[in-house]
Rosetta silent file (secondary structure, phi, psi, omega in degrees, C-alpha in Angstrom):
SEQUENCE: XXXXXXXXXXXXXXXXXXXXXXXXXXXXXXXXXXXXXXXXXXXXXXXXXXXXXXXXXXXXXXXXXXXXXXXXXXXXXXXXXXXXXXXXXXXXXXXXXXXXXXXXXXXXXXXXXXXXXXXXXXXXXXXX
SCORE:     score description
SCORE:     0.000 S_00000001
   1 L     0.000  127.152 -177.388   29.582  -44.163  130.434 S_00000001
   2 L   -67.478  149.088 -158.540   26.759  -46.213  131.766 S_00000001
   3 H   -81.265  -15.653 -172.659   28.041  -48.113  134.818 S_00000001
   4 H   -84.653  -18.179  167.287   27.335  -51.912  133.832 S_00000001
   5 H   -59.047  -46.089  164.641   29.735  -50.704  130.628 S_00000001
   6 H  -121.928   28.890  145.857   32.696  -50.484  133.685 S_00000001
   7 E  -128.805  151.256 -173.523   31.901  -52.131  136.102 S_00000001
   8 E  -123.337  144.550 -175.720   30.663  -56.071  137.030 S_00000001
   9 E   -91.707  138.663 -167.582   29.096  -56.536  140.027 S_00000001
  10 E   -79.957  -85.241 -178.131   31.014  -58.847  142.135 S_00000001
  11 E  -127.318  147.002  164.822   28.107  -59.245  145.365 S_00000001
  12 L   -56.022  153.810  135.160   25.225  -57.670  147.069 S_00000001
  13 L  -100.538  132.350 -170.789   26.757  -56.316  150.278 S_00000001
  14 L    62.927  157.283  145.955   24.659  -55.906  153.837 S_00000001
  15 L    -2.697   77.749 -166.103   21.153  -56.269  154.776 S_00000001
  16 L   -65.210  -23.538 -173.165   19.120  -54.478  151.835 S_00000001
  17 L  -118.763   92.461 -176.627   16.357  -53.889  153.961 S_00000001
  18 L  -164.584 -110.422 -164.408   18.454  -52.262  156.688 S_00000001
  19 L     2.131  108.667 -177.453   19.428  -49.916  153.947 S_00000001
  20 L   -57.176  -32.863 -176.384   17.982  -46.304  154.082 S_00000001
  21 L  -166.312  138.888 -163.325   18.024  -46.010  150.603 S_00000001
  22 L     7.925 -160.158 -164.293   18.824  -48.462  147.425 S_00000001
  23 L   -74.136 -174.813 -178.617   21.295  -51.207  146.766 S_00000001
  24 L  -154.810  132.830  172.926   24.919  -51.858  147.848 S_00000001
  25 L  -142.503  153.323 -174.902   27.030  -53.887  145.663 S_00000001
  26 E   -91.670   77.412 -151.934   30.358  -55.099  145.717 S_00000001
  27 E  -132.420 -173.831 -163.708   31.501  -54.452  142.051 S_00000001
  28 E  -127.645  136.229  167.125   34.708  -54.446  140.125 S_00000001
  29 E   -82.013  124.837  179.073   36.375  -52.166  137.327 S_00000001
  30 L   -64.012  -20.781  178.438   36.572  -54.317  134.579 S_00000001
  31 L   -97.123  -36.777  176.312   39.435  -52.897  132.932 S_00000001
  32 L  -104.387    9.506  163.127   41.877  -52.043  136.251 S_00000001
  33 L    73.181   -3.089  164.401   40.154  -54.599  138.125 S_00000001
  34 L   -79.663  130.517 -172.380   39.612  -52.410  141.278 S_00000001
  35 E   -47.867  133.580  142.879   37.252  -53.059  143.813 S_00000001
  36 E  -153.170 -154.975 -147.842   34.464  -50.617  144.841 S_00000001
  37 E  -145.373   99.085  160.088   31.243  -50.241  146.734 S_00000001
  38 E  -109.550  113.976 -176.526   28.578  -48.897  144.615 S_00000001
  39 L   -89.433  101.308 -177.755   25.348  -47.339  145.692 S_00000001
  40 L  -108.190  107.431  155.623   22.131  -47.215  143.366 S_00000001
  41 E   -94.487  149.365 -171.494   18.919  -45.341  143.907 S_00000001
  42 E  -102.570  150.201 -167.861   16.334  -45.301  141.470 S_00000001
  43 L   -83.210  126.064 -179.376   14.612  -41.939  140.865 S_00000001
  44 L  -144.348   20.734 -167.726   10.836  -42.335  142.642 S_00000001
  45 L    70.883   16.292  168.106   10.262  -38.717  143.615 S_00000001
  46 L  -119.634   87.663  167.225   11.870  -39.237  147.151 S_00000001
  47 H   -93.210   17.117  164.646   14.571  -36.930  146.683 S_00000001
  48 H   -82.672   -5.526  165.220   16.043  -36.975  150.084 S_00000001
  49 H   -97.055  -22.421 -173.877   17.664  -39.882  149.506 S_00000001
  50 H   -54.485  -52.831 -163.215   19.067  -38.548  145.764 S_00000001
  51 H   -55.063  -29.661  179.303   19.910  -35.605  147.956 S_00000001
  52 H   -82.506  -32.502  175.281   22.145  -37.914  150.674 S_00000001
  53 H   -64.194  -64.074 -177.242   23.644  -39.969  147.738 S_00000001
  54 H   -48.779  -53.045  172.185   24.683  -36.880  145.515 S_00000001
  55 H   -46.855  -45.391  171.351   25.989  -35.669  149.161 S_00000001
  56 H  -113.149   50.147  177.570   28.035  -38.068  149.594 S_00000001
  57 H   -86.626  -30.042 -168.870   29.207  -38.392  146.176 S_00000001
  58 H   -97.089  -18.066  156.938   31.103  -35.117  146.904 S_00000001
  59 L   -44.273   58.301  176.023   32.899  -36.639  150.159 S_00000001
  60 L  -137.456  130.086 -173.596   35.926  -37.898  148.638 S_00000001
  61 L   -84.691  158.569  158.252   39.414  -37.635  150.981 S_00000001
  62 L   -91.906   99.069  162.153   43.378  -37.460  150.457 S_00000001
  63 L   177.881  113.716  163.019   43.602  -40.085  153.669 S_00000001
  64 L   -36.412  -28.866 -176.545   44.254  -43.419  153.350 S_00000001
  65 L   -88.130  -28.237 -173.694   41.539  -44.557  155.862 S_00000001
  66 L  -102.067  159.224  167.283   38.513  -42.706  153.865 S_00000001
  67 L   -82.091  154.247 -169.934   37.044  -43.440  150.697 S_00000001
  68 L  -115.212  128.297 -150.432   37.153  -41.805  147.746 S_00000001
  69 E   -73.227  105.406  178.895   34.407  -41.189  144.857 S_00000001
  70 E   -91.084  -48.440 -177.503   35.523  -42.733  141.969 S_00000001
  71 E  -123.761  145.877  166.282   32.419  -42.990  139.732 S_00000001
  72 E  -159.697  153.717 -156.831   28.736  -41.312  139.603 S_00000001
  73 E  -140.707  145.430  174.434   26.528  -41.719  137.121 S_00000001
  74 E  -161.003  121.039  179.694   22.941  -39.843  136.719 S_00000001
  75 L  -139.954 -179.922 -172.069   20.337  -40.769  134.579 S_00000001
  76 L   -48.257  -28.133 -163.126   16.474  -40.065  134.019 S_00000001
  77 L  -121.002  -24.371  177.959   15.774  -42.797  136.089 S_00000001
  78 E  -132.047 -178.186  167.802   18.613  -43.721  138.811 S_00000001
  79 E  -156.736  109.247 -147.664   21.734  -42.252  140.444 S_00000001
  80 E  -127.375  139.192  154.917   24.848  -44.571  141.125 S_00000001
  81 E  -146.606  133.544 -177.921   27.874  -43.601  142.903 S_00000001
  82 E   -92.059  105.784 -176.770   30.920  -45.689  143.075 S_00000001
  83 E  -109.038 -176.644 -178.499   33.589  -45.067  146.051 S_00000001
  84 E   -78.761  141.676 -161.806   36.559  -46.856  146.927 S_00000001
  85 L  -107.358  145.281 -146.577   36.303  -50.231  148.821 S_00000001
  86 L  -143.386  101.428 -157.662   37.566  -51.360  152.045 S_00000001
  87 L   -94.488  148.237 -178.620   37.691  -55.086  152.857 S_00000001
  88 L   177.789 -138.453 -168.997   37.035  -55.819  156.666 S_00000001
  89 L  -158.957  143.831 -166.529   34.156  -56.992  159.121 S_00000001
  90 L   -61.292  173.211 -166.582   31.051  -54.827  160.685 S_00000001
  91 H   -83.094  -68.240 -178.072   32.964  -53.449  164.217 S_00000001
  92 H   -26.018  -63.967 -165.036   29.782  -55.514  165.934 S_00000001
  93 H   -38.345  -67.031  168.055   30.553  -58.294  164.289 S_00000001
  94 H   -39.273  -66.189  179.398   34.306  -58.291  165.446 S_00000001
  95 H   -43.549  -26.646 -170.503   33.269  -57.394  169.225 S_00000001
  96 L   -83.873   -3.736  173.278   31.464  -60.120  169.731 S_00000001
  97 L   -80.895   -1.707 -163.384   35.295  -62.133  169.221 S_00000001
  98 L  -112.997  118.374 -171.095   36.565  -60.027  171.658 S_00000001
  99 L   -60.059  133.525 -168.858   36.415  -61.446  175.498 S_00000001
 100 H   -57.663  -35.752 -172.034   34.516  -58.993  177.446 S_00000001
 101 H   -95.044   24.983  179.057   37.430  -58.015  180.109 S_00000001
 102 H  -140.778   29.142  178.557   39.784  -57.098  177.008 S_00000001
 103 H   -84.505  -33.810  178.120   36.767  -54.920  175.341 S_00000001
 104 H   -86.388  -22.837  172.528   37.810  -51.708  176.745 S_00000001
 105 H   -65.824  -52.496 -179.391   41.597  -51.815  176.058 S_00000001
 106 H   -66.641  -25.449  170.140   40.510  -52.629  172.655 S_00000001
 107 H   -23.414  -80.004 -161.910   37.897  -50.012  172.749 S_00000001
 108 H   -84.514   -5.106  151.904   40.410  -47.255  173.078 S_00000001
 109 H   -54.862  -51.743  174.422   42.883  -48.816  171.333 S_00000001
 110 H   -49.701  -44.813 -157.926   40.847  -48.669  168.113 S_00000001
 111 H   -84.326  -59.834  168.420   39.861  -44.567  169.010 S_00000001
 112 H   -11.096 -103.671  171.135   43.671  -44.282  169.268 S_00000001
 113 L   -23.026  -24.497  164.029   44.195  -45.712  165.886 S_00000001
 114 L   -96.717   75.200  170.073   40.958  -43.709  164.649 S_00000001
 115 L  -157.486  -49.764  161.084   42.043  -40.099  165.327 S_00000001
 116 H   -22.142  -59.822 -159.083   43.779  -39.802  162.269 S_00000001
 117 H   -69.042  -85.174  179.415   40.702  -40.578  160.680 S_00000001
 118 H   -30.217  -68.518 -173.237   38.351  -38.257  163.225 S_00000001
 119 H   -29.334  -67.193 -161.989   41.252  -35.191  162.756 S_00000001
 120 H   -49.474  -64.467 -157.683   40.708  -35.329  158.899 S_00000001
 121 H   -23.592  -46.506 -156.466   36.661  -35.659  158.785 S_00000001
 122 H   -51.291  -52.801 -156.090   37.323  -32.513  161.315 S_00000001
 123 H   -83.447  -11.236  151.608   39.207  -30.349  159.403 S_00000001
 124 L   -71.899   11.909 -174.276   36.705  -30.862  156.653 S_00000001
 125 L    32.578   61.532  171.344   33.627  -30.157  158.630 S_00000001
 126 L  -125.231  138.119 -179.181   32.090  -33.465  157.996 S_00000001
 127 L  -146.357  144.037 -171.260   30.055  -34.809  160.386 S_00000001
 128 L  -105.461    0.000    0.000   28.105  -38.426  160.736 S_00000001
């Protein structure tokens, strides 16, 4: 199924040109109405990014904190993969709300709270 048949894109999401490779969109399944984050490169002979998409097309977790690949699509000309979406704020972004002499308790509060998260990637040999 071609992806504008299920899904409508909601928003652009981040900087595109920050972006290592193609778009970022914010889109929606039109029929269960859930949110995901879809990533489209168009096929231009630079297949190191095809090769990093299709990678992490095959990333998808049992763990509440990671996302999971819901949709990927491949056609003569692009390659879209749709994961599961996660509403929140860049960590920078946040930090800069946070008074400098209460940065390191949250610091390690967060890596606390993030160990779950680190454990899984781990036992899956994934590494960022």
């Amino acid at each position: 199924m071609n992806p504008s048949e299920k899904y409508r894109i909601v928003q652009r999401l981040g900087n595109q040109k920050q972006r290592k490779f193609g778009d970022v969109f914010l889109v929606e399944d039109k029929l269960a109405g859930e949110s995901g984050t879809m990533k489209v490169v168009a096929k231009s002979g630079n297949e190191l990014r095809e090769v990093r998409l299709r990678a992490e097309a095959d990333f998808t977790f049992d763990h509440p904190q990671l996302p999971k690949t819901l949709y990927v699509f491949e056609s003569e000309t692009e390659l879209v993969v749709v994961k599961s979406y996660f509403q929140g704020i860049p960590l920078d972004t946040f930090l800069k709300s946070v008074k400098t002499k209460h940065k390191p308790a949250f610091l390690l509060q967060l890596l606390k709270q993030l160990k779950p998260v680190f454990d899984e990637l781990n036992s899956q040999q994934v590494v960022h």
